[in-house]
Amino acid sequence: MRLNRFGIRIAVSTLALAVSCGAQAVTDEDILNDANTPEDVVTYGMGTQGQRFSTLANLNTDNIQYLQPAWAFSFGSEKMRGQESQPLIKDGVMYVTASYSRVYAIDARTGEELWQYDARLPDGIMPCCDVVNRGVALYGNKVYFGTLDARLVALNKDTGKPEWIKKVADYQAGYAITAAPIIIKGKIITGVAGGEFGVVGKVEAYDAETGDLAWTRPTVEGHMGYVYEDGEKVENGISGGEAGRTWPGDMWKTGGAAPWLGGTYDQDTDTLFFGTSNPSPWNSHLRPGDNLFSSSRLAIDPDDGSIKWHFQTTPHDGWDYDGVNELISFNYEENGKTVMAAATADRNGFFYVLNRENGDFIRGFPFVDKITWATGLDPKTGRPIYAENGRPGDPADMDGSKGEAVVAQPAFLGGKNWMPMAYSQKTGLFYVPSNEWSMDIWNEPVSYKRGGAFLGAGFTIKPANDDYIGVLRAMDPKTGEEVWRHENPAPLWGGVMTTAGDLVFTGTPEGYLKAFDAKTGEELYKFNTGSGVVGTPVTWQMDGEQFVSVASGWGGAVPLWGGEVAKVVKHFNQGGTVWTFKLPKDRVASQ
Ligand code: CA
Ligand code: CA
């Protein structure tokens, strides 16, 4: 259901009232309509489908050059690490997370702090890839987020005081939460991180009001899922497939497949889409088989957690390509018919277009310049055609201590990593934040130890070119054509947003918020925020003006895991600021 014009007018006319008494409660309808209501941003993804497309056009290719900061807000303290958050905005209040599991409510007109919440993490947390958080969820009168010690926290939206806190998993076994939760039909739904520690991945739903577990869906084949009512299992287990079918021995018990990047939701098919990480350990010779449901996209029923279909991008992953990247629902016309599709740009270098009703492969193509591990995709199934000698070798074939190394491209940090791409309903293009890098990778023996790294691999990442690593690309999902590209010296690690004003926004580790022409890729605007931008921009309308916000603060996985690439970026300054921009009044075109 979409808000009609009358509905939108009502929402705007109540804004003044809302400001005087704080933000109004967020309803299911607010969440489902988010992409069509530019006066607020109440979901991660600027809409549950995750398109990150704004219908606003006040700000456009003609006036973007005049964009100016309205205010900047410091996250404060010494906790300056990667700021990968996407802000939410409701009734003039911004809710944004920061490194080390912190949340801030800010007056979106002035940049003044309303409250802050610090999760006070224990010493033993085990985040693989920096102490990041990607954002909150809003529902009713609460603000929700996940913590690095794998808890879900519900805060009062007006005071920032916790209303309930639930342990989702044991951080001492390697679990963490970094993704923004998603709220559908009154349930708050989260994944977990931990694929580098041999956890068992799972997606779980909790009652948003009470915090009671509603269902649990493990994402390693062989583990059962369950539905709960009042704390009791109310149904027999919902099968997660046969233990041992795609895993040898007991390997499925520590199989990873962590859905650490959260999910999207498609209202047309009533389906959640979550991706899963690498199978554990990285050394693939220890686990012959496809290792379901690792490195896959899962279509999940939001009512009971059952798996409707799965699509595995990297069966028997031996390169840590994961399969977590966001699956974005979109429709396109072909031969006079509307295709209900979904697209994802995988770490493994291929871009996939799927039928979102049944998971059927429609087409796939490389979105990076070079892929060494596969020669292509089976045109019928989308299954990769493995390159000969593309897989790092088995230590057992050598002296047992180290297998034969290979050069693999993309590197394990991916042709694209966590940073979300955007889809423009105007141009029909996807805007993909990608990177060109390779790695030396080899396997080593390893055995599982609870809470220890479970890799069995060594690696060094290297730039693929002398003068750039990052490439922002406009990709045509119907043809696989790269319509334009913009190269950046440092690897891109921030999310992308596009608008009806034909603009594409993203940030760079060099510190810039940038805007591009969505049709041509021409760089139209840049502003240096003082630290690397690895957050995800948003835009909304307030008091008749269009605003843009983005978090700034260099960090994330690249400085920690980047090998030779980390040397390229080691001089970038850390930070922690959310910036908000708008046009000066005399530059706004009359409506
Ligand atoms: Ca909205
Ligand atoms: Ca991984």
XYZ file of C-alpha atoms and ligand atoms in Angstrom:
593
model
C 0.000 0.000 0.000
C 1.304 3.440 -0.880
C 0.434 6.749 0.729
C -1.680 8.829 -1.621
C -1.149 12.547 -2.029
C -3.749 13.224 0.603
C -1.887 11.001 3.050
C 1.385 12.767 2.424
C -0.272 16.140 2.945
C -1.582 15.024 6.312
C 1.866 13.868 7.349
C 3.388 17.249 6.477
C 0.651 19.274 8.154
C 1.154 17.446 11.450
C 4.885 18.164 11.445
C 4.622 21.376 13.486
C 2.614 19.551 16.131
C 5.135 16.702 16.164
C 8.045 19.023 16.874
C 6.367 20.487 19.926
C 5.909 17.065 21.512
C 8.923 15.143 20.139
C 8.954 12.562 17.382
C 5.739 10.623 16.856
C 5.560 6.849 17.182
C 6.754 4.924 14.115
C 4.123 2.551 12.715
C 4.350 -0.508 10.452
C 2.875 1.658 7.714
C 5.587 4.302 8.213
C 8.204 1.569 7.726
C 6.565 -0.018 4.678
C 5.998 3.404 3.042
C 9.398 4.841 3.939
C 10.734 5.050 0.376
C 7.730 7.206 -0.638
C 7.711 9.627 2.305
C 10.673 11.996 1.895
C 9.928 13.949 5.099
C 11.436 11.090 7.106
C 13.922 8.210 6.885
C 12.730 5.466 9.230
C 14.517 2.411 7.747
C 18.060 1.369 7.011
C 18.122 1.387 3.202
C 15.754 4.385 2.856
C 12.959 1.872 2.314
C 12.736 -1.798 3.265
C 13.738 -2.917 -0.248
C 17.054 -1.124 0.272
C 17.084 0.900 -2.951
C 18.453 4.061 -1.310
C 16.578 6.146 -3.865
C 14.993 9.440 -2.791
C 12.077 10.949 -4.725
C 13.346 14.426 -3.777
C 14.610 16.663 -6.592
C 14.908 20.129 -4.970
C 18.596 19.363 -4.878
C 19.687 18.422 -8.391
C 22.434 18.553 -10.991
C 21.819 22.305 -11.534
C 22.262 23.459 -7.933
C 24.287 20.773 -6.102
C 27.411 22.933 -6.398
C 25.910 25.341 -3.822
C 25.354 22.668 -1.163
C 26.629 23.894 2.227
C 26.981 22.457 5.724
C 24.066 23.305 8.010
C 25.633 21.771 11.135
C 28.109 19.126 12.301
C 27.864 17.019 15.445
C 30.830 15.318 17.146
C 30.432 11.838 18.606
C 33.026 12.942 21.156
C 35.311 10.867 23.410
C 38.480 9.065 22.419
C 36.436 6.376 20.645
C 37.266 7.572 17.144
C 36.965 4.491 14.947
C 35.148 3.614 11.720
C 31.768 5.388 11.493
C 29.743 3.143 9.171
C 26.329 4.354 10.330
C 23.328 5.467 8.301
C 21.286 8.098 10.200
C 17.489 7.854 10.567
C 15.318 10.984 10.822
C 11.779 11.261 12.184
C 9.867 14.474 12.995
C 12.960 16.643 13.228
C 15.004 14.185 15.323
C 18.038 12.311 13.963
C 19.067 8.937 15.430
C 22.596 7.847 14.541
C 25.016 5.235 15.898
C 28.771 5.549 16.362
C 31.757 3.258 16.912
C 31.817 1.152 20.112
C 28.022 0.631 20.117
C 26.899 4.181 20.892
C 23.625 5.892 19.885
C 22.821 9.615 19.645
C 19.536 11.507 19.259
C 20.122 14.924 17.710
C 17.854 17.881 16.917
C 17.913 17.700 13.112
C 17.379 21.482 12.788
C 20.182 22.651 15.050
C 22.563 19.717 15.548
C 22.066 19.874 19.320
C 22.299 16.632 21.261
C 19.034 15.385 22.787
C 20.519 12.281 24.437
C 23.227 9.666 24.012
C 23.508 6.021 25.005
C 26.763 4.084 25.448
C 26.451 0.283 25.589
C 29.476 -0.043 27.950
C 31.021 -3.062 26.264
C 32.920 -5.792 28.122
C 36.670 -6.158 27.534
C 36.464 -9.435 25.620
C 34.420 -8.449 22.564
C 35.603 -10.044 19.308
C 34.648 -7.899 16.328
C 36.580 -9.143 13.290
C 36.606 -5.858 11.398
C 36.645 -2.761 13.594
C 34.219 -1.644 16.300
C 31.605 -0.376 13.856
C 27.834 -0.060 13.954
C 25.662 0.610 10.900
C 22.543 2.134 12.403
C 19.350 1.922 14.442
C 15.792 0.796 13.758
C 12.725 2.775 14.872
C 9.339 1.402 15.903
C 6.624 2.673 18.196
C 8.297 4.853 20.802
C 11.560 2.929 20.807
C 14.979 3.086 19.155
C 16.685 -0.287 18.591
C 20.244 -1.309 17.848
C 22.629 -4.266 18.145
C 25.891 -4.234 20.094
C 29.390 -5.641 19.640
C 28.706 -8.015 22.549
C 25.754 -9.458 20.583
C 22.850 -7.885 22.447
C 19.752 -6.118 21.149
C 18.949 -2.894 22.992
C 15.583 -1.071 22.981
C 15.787 2.571 24.092
C 13.044 5.062 24.889
C 13.112 7.414 21.886
C 12.619 10.540 24.015
C 15.040 9.813 26.862
C 17.563 7.275 25.506
C 16.962 5.082 28.578
C 16.956 1.321 27.944
C 13.529 -0.354 28.043
C 14.823 -3.856 27.449
C 18.144 -5.528 26.592
C 18.339 -9.064 25.169
C 21.367 -11.288 24.740
C 21.207 -12.651 21.178
C 24.370 -14.782 21.352
C 27.565 -15.270 23.365
C 30.241 -12.730 22.436
C 32.866 -14.961 24.059
C 32.212 -17.545 21.317
C 32.897 -14.863 18.677
C 29.417 -13.468 18.066
C 28.818 -9.737 17.561
C 26.193 -7.457 15.997
C 27.182 -4.555 13.754
C 24.227 -4.292 11.335
C 21.111 -2.179 11.705
C 18.099 -4.324 12.664
C 15.001 -4.420 10.462
C 11.457 -4.231 11.872
C 8.602 -5.945 10.052
C 5.107 -6.551 11.412
C 6.076 -5.731 14.974
C 9.124 -7.975 15.042
C 12.698 -6.759 15.272
C 14.878 -8.993 13.110
C 18.646 -9.311 13.377
C 21.530 -11.422 12.153
C 24.867 -12.040 13.880
C 28.532 -11.698 12.937
C 31.246 -14.268 13.675
C 32.159 -16.137 10.470
C 35.846 -15.811 11.343
C 35.291 -17.630 14.669
C 33.344 -20.750 13.662
C 30.012 -19.585 15.076
C 26.679 -20.934 13.825
C 25.060 -18.107 11.892
C 21.417 -17.310 12.628
C 18.663 -14.831 11.905
C 16.323 -14.127 14.808
C 13.086 -12.209 15.338
C 12.064 -10.653 18.642
C 8.790 -9.034 19.695
C 9.601 -5.329 19.344
C 7.506 -4.366 22.373
C 8.643 -7.001 24.874
C 11.935 -8.282 23.485
C 10.670 -11.898 23.628
C 12.171 -14.276 21.071
C 9.636 -14.968 18.272
C 11.650 -17.303 16.046
C 15.199 -18.420 15.381
C 16.597 -19.519 12.029
C 20.134 -20.975 12.020
C 21.797 -20.474 8.642
C 24.036 -23.558 8.538
C 22.363 -26.577 6.946
C 21.483 -29.206 9.527
C 20.416 -26.887 12.338
C 16.693 -26.646 13.115
C 14.735 -23.428 13.412
C 11.995 -22.820 15.969
C 9.016 -20.539 16.601
C 8.391 -19.356 20.188
C 5.420 -18.063 22.132
C 5.790 -16.797 25.708
C 9.286 -18.212 25.786
C 8.193 -21.741 24.764
C 8.759 -23.552 21.489
C 5.326 -23.801 19.944
C 6.141 -25.852 16.870
C 8.352 -28.721 16.020
C 11.554 -27.579 14.461
C 11.412 -26.090 10.991
C 13.930 -28.024 8.985
C 17.130 -26.327 8.007
C 18.078 -29.200 5.715
C 19.898 -32.425 6.374
C 22.994 -32.355 8.576
C 25.995 -33.692 6.722
C 24.509 -33.444 3.212
C 26.746 -30.561 2.136
C 29.278 -30.697 4.993
C 31.684 -33.498 5.977
C 31.492 -35.012 9.473
C 30.763 -32.521 12.229
C 31.970 -29.453 10.341
C 28.401 -28.087 10.138
C 28.489 -27.613 13.927
C 30.980 -24.743 13.563
C 30.044 -23.756 10.009
C 29.951 -19.955 10.168
C 27.551 -18.626 7.484
C 26.968 -15.563 9.648
C 24.327 -13.120 8.343
C 26.296 -10.165 9.670
C 25.102 -7.446 7.318
C 21.401 -7.626 8.216
C 18.601 -7.865 5.719
C 16.126 -6.181 3.413
C 12.368 -6.835 3.116
C 10.153 -7.006 0.049
C 6.497 -6.264 0.722
C 5.366 -7.552 -2.708
C 6.446 -11.108 -1.848
C 6.392 -10.737 1.969
C 9.995 -11.914 2.135
C 13.097 -11.078 4.143
C 16.409 -11.298 2.270
C 19.523 -12.015 4.341
C 22.990 -12.902 3.053
C 25.415 -15.248 4.804
C 29.168 -15.158 5.314
C 31.924 -17.596 4.409
C 31.778 -21.134 5.704
C 34.204 -21.698 8.587
C 37.104 -22.258 8.436
C 38.492 -20.447 5.383
C 40.593 -23.497 4.454
C 38.117 -25.159 2.074
C 39.990 -28.483 1.889
C 38.778 -29.220 5.431
C 35.119 -29.143 4.342
C 34.471 -30.689 0.888
C 30.937 -29.943 -0.377
C 28.797 -26.894 -1.085
C 28.547 -26.039 2.644
C 25.008 -24.670 2.605
C 23.810 -22.072 3.460
C 27.156 -20.251 3.505
C 27.995 -17.479 1.001
C 24.319 -17.412 -0.009
C 21.279 -15.193 -0.173
C 18.354 -16.555 1.845
C 14.679 -15.680 1.297
C 13.059 -15.980 4.728
C 9.399 -15.953 5.763
C 9.055 -13.109 8.316
C 6.311 -14.953 10.207
C 8.197 -18.120 11.165
C 11.773 -17.845 9.915
C 11.445 -20.646 7.379
C 13.648 -20.507 4.294
C 11.616 -20.022 1.094
C 14.603 -20.302 -1.234
C 18.347 -19.864 -1.271
C 20.866 -18.795 -3.894
C 24.511 -19.591 -3.251
C 26.931 -17.221 -4.961
C 30.143 -19.022 -3.945
C 29.580 -22.749 -3.257
C 32.465 -24.243 -1.275
C 33.913 -20.766 -0.724
C 37.685 -20.936 -0.407
C 38.474 -17.212 -0.616
C 36.358 -15.613 2.171
C 34.064 -14.086 -0.433
C 31.091 -14.243 1.960
C 27.630 -13.746 0.479
C 26.278 -11.086 2.760
C 25.942 -8.145 0.406
C 22.485 -6.570 0.284
C 19.861 -8.006 -2.078
C 17.840 -5.066 -3.428
C 14.330 -5.630 -4.786
C 13.417 -3.786 -7.998
C 11.120 -4.202 -10.986
C 11.998 -3.771 -14.645
C 10.172 -4.067 -17.933
C 11.226 -6.611 -20.534
C 9.278 -7.834 -23.565
C 6.215 -5.962 -22.297
C 6.286 -7.727 -18.940
C 7.245 -6.558 -15.457
C 10.029 -8.666 -13.980
C 10.034 -8.842 -10.177
C 13.767 -8.948 -9.680
C 16.368 -8.496 -6.978
C 20.031 -7.667 -7.455
C 23.234 -8.014 -5.498
C 26.900 -7.208 -6.143
C 28.876 -10.001 -4.512
C 32.297 -9.888 -2.890
C 33.306 -12.528 -5.484
C 33.162 -9.922 -8.286
C 29.907 -10.995 -9.970
C 26.683 -8.989 -10.091
C 23.555 -11.179 -9.883
C 19.989 -10.494 -11.007
C 17.525 -12.984 -9.487
C 13.796 -13.579 -9.694
C 12.776 -12.479 -6.214
C 9.652 -14.646 -6.187
C 11.533 -17.947 -6.405
C 15.285 -17.253 -6.386
C 15.766 -18.289 -10.023
C 18.903 -16.948 -11.660
C 18.072 -14.408 -14.395
C 21.556 -13.213 -15.294
C 24.958 -12.448 -13.839
C 28.068 -10.613 -14.999
C 31.343 -9.271 -13.614
C 31.214 -5.756 -12.177
C 34.980 -5.610 -11.580
C 37.779 -5.528 -14.137
C 39.257 -8.917 -13.350
C 38.089 -12.188 -11.769
C 40.637 -15.005 -11.434
C 38.883 -17.658 -9.338
C 36.073 -18.364 -11.843
C 35.919 -18.156 -15.616
C 32.225 -17.241 -15.596
C 28.779 -18.314 -14.426
C 26.649 -21.183 -15.690
C 24.061 -19.314 -17.809
C 21.194 -21.469 -16.510
C 21.952 -21.750 -12.802
C 24.395 -18.930 -12.053
C 26.776 -21.406 -10.448
C 30.393 -20.296 -10.853
C 32.652 -22.143 -13.279
C 35.811 -22.541 -11.208
C 39.117 -21.631 -12.795
C 41.756 -24.330 -12.863
C 44.309 -23.660 -10.112
C 42.221 -20.729 -8.845
C 41.724 -22.243 -5.398
C 44.474 -21.986 -2.753
C 46.070 -25.419 -2.321
C 45.706 -28.120 0.314
C 48.506 -28.133 2.928
C 48.284 -31.957 2.825
C 49.613 -31.835 -0.751
C 52.758 -30.089 0.479
C 54.598 -30.678 3.757
C 51.377 -30.221 5.738
C 52.159 -26.789 7.197
C 51.230 -24.544 4.289
C 49.412 -25.160 1.019
C 50.349 -23.717 -2.342
C 49.585 -19.975 -2.518
C 47.558 -18.476 -5.361
C 46.997 -14.923 -6.499
C 43.241 -14.341 -6.371
C 41.252 -11.358 -7.594
C 39.120 -9.830 -6.171
C 40.785 -9.907 -2.745
C 38.723 -11.248 0.149
C 37.664 -7.715 1.066
C 35.661 -8.045 -2.098
C 34.823 -6.488 -5.433
C 32.303 -4.831 -3.146
C 32.111 -5.194 0.609
C 29.395 -4.217 3.127
C 28.909 -0.667 1.801
C 25.465 -0.558 0.223
C 24.871 0.274 -3.435
C 21.855 2.276 -4.633
C 19.254 1.782 -7.379
C 17.731 4.714 -9.261
C 14.114 4.326 -10.344
C 14.815 7.154 -12.812
C 17.873 5.800 -14.625
C 17.293 2.091 -13.972
C 20.962 1.808 -12.970
C 22.705 0.449 -9.892
C 25.467 2.598 -8.395
C 28.062 0.223 -6.990
C 30.911 1.186 -4.612
C 33.600 -1.300 -5.716
C 37.324 -1.959 -5.367
C 40.074 -3.375 -7.588
C 42.505 -5.424 -5.538
C 44.056 -8.883 -5.460
C 45.511 -11.122 -2.760
C 48.084 -13.783 -2.191
C 46.221 -16.460 -0.246
C 47.279 -19.857 1.103
C 45.823 -22.477 3.426
C 47.159 -23.740 6.737
C 46.006 -26.430 9.163
C 43.562 -25.283 11.831
C 41.255 -26.780 14.429
C 38.259 -25.232 16.126
C 38.748 -23.641 19.520
C 35.800 -21.768 21.018
C 36.352 -18.024 20.787
C 39.489 -18.363 18.660
C 39.996 -17.271 15.058
C 39.016 -20.199 12.809
C 40.613 -19.416 9.448
C 43.330 -21.858 8.463
C 44.592 -19.341 5.915
C 47.142 -16.604 5.405
C 46.901 -13.698 3.001
C 48.214 -10.347 1.774
C 46.013 -7.862 -0.084
C 47.550 -5.725 -2.859
C 46.244 -2.913 -5.067
C 45.531 -4.079 -8.641
C 46.536 -0.721 -10.151
C 49.055 1.973 -9.296
C 46.775 5.004 -9.229
C 43.411 3.827 -7.923
C 41.694 1.079 -5.930
C 38.128 2.365 -5.524
C 35.725 2.535 -8.475
C 32.193 3.927 -8.218
C 30.326 2.241 -11.071
C 26.952 2.713 -12.740
C 25.818 -0.766 -13.793
C 22.884 -1.627 -16.066
C 21.139 -4.686 -14.544
C 19.512 -5.587 -17.876
C 22.701 -5.717 -19.950
C 25.636 -5.929 -17.545
C 27.090 -2.805 -19.158
C 29.206 -0.460 -17.057
C 27.575 2.843 -18.050
C 30.143 5.012 -16.270
C 32.910 4.723 -13.680
C 34.708 7.068 -11.320
C 38.081 5.970 -9.980
C 39.323 6.874 -6.505
C 42.871 6.467 -5.116
C 41.807 4.836 -1.807
C 39.417 1.881 -1.605
C 35.768 2.933 -1.396
C 34.212 1.881 1.916
C 31.107 4.096 2.239
C 27.509 3.538 1.136
C 25.780 5.143 -1.851
C 22.507 7.042 -2.271
C 20.775 8.290 -5.422
C 17.939 10.793 -5.922
C 15.281 11.929 -8.374
C 17.460 15.032 -8.785
C 19.748 12.738 -10.850
C 22.422 12.759 -8.179
C 24.566 9.954 -6.759
C 26.181 10.555 -3.355
C 28.982 8.668 -1.667
C 32.011 9.283 0.550
C 35.732 8.560 0.253
C 38.440 7.592 2.762
C 40.204 10.809 1.724
C 37.441 12.608 3.646
C 35.082 13.785 0.934
C 31.352 13.627 0.589
C 30.923 13.616 -3.195
C 27.990 13.965 -5.582
C 27.922 12.764 -9.189
C 25.607 13.140 -12.168
C 23.597 9.896 -12.161
C 23.534 9.761 -15.956
C 27.112 10.678 -16.843
C 29.199 10.117 -13.715
C 30.533 13.658 -13.828
C 31.723 14.737 -10.374
C 29.594 17.767 -9.460
C 30.379 18.366 -5.799
C 32.827 17.536 -3.051
C 33.217 18.643 0.540
C 35.958 17.512 2.911
C 34.557 16.373 6.245
C 37.923 16.146 8.013
C 38.104 12.348 8.250
C 37.410 9.409 5.971
C 33.777 8.878 5.033
C 32.741 5.230 5.432
C 29.149 5.974 6.440
C 26.082 5.951 4.218
C 24.433 9.240 3.169
C 20.711 9.953 3.502
C 18.455 12.771 2.363
C 15.116 14.044 3.631
C 12.860 17.093 3.567
C 12.245 19.337 6.561
C 10.467 22.724 6.687
C 10.285 22.613 2.877
C 14.049 22.208 2.404
C 16.067 19.171 1.305
C 18.828 18.009 3.661
C 21.699 15.541 3.206
C 23.494 13.863 6.121
C 26.483 11.559 6.363
C 28.680 10.222 9.159
C 32.430 10.818 8.874
C 35.181 8.831 10.627
C 37.829 6.695 8.978
C 38.084 3.011 9.869
C 36.494 -0.337 9.098
C 38.188 -3.480 7.825
C 40.698 -1.950 5.395
C 43.242 -0.556 7.904
C 43.065 -3.835 9.886
C 43.138 -6.450 7.122
C 44.335 -4.539 4.073
C 47.964 -5.729 3.831
C 49.744 -3.620 1.203
C 46.576 -1.541 0.804
C 46.601 -0.624 4.491
C 49.918 1.133 3.831
C 48.220 3.319 1.211
C 45.643 4.524 3.727
C 47.618 4.652 6.965
C 47.920 8.463 7.006
C 44.175 9.110 6.983
C 42.915 10.771 10.161
C 40.360 9.122 12.382
C 37.237 11.002 13.426
C 33.636 10.859 14.506
C 31.210 13.494 13.209
C 27.825 13.526 11.535
C 27.533 16.311 8.935
C 24.269 17.789 7.657
C 24.007 19.865 4.481
C 21.414 21.967 2.644
C 21.188 24.636 -0.014
C 21.221 28.326 0.888
C 17.639 29.612 0.544
C 18.383 31.807 -2.497
C 19.704 28.793 -4.442
C 16.561 26.682 -4.158
C 14.614 26.613 -7.413
C 11.002 27.688 -7.033
C 8.666 24.696 -6.927
Ca 10.384 8.116 4.502
Ca 34.266 -13.547 6.216
